[in-house]
């Protein structure tokens, strides 16, 4: 299993979340002084779940360790496995025990709803529930350290809408963050800030994207990753039509009729009730600037 090393990640200078969520994350930070905390982040593909976990670690100066739970094929694998060295079989400890015994570590459990092996989650149960400790024959008692925060992320798609994958008792121990795509105006800002494209370009890209995402008949989930890909091409001088067709699986014909429909459209939905701000270590100025978009 490939895992990243324990390190404090670099902050994203342009990471947007609601003010309410910023406050909630500060509360999680406080709460973790008392005991380890579990947070489940649910949302559509590419809406910023992994970035949120990374930014939490960056913002609060915490080491981050990410584990692909979706790749677990056998129980016990998170902690270590036997390896053959010459003629000997030796137990090789994985990063997970080190991460959960590191004070204030942020543990990102990716795709917690999709382990390859149904029992692969077993060893996670004890560290996520009140025990916060697990006996591993080869390692002894492994106890979760002070201040550790577990973030489990899962994709909300057609197959998974709920949290049935966790037994009710465990589900009870998770705070829940539900993420969605950013409002169009915020995504437009994000594209401009991250890629340097012009306002009109960013506006057109987000209109096209949101039109596709919100198609009443056939909604097309387009990740922020994809909207950034389009913007990057535009920043390099690509015409918007070209950038979109090379980035999304959409035919030119379909794009043309879509563009046409956007141009004839007179009233855009402008109900941006939520208050989005930049959540970054030096984002104070931006926070003020975008306090009320
Ligand atoms: N709120 C946001 N502010 C700034 N950038 C964002 C935001 N949301 C997403 N992004 C950008 O979009 C890209 C995709 O985000 P991320 O990988 O966090 O999504 P995800 O929900 O974890 O995706 P997946 O479902 O594929 O795991 C990243 O490059 C990230 O920087
Ligand atoms: Mg992710």
PDB file of N, CA and C and ligand atoms in Angstrom, residues 49-50 108 110 153 225, ligand 2:
ATOM      1  N   UNK A  49     -13.226  17.557  -1.213  1.00  0.00           N
ATOM      2  CA  UNK A  49     -13.150  16.823   0.063  1.00  0.00           C
ATOM      3  C   UNK A  49     -11.692  16.639   0.520  1.00  0.00           C
ATOM      4  N   UNK A  50     -10.871  16.103  -0.379  1.00  0.00           N
ATOM      5  CA  UNK A  50      -9.468  15.867  -0.003  1.00  0.00           C
ATOM      6  C   UNK A  50      -8.763  17.190   0.283  1.00  0.00           C
ATOM      7  N   UNK A 108      -6.224  11.038   7.199  1.00  0.00           N
ATOM      8  CA  UNK A 108      -7.233  11.063   6.141  1.00  0.00           C
ATOM      9  C   UNK A 108      -7.493   9.645   5.650  1.00  0.00           C
ATOM     10  N   UNK A 110      -9.278   7.801   2.965  1.00  0.00           N
ATOM     11  CA  UNK A 110      -9.952   8.044   1.683  1.00  0.00           C
ATOM     12  C   UNK A 110     -10.804   6.867   1.277  1.00  0.00           C
ATOM     13  N   UNK A 153     -13.293  10.372   4.097  1.00  0.00           N
ATOM     14  CA  UNK A 153     -13.999  11.010   2.979  1.00  0.00           C
ATOM     15  C   UNK A 153     -14.673   9.938   2.138  1.00  0.00           C
ATOM     16  N   UNK A 225     -11.807  20.037 -10.257  1.00  0.00           N
ATOM     17  CA  UNK A 225     -10.552  19.666 -10.929  1.00  0.00           C
ATOM     18  C   UNK A 225     -10.693  19.896 -12.433  1.00  0.00           C
TER      19      UNK A 225
HETATM   20 MG1  LIG B   2     -10.481  13.073  -2.870  1.00  0.00          MG
END
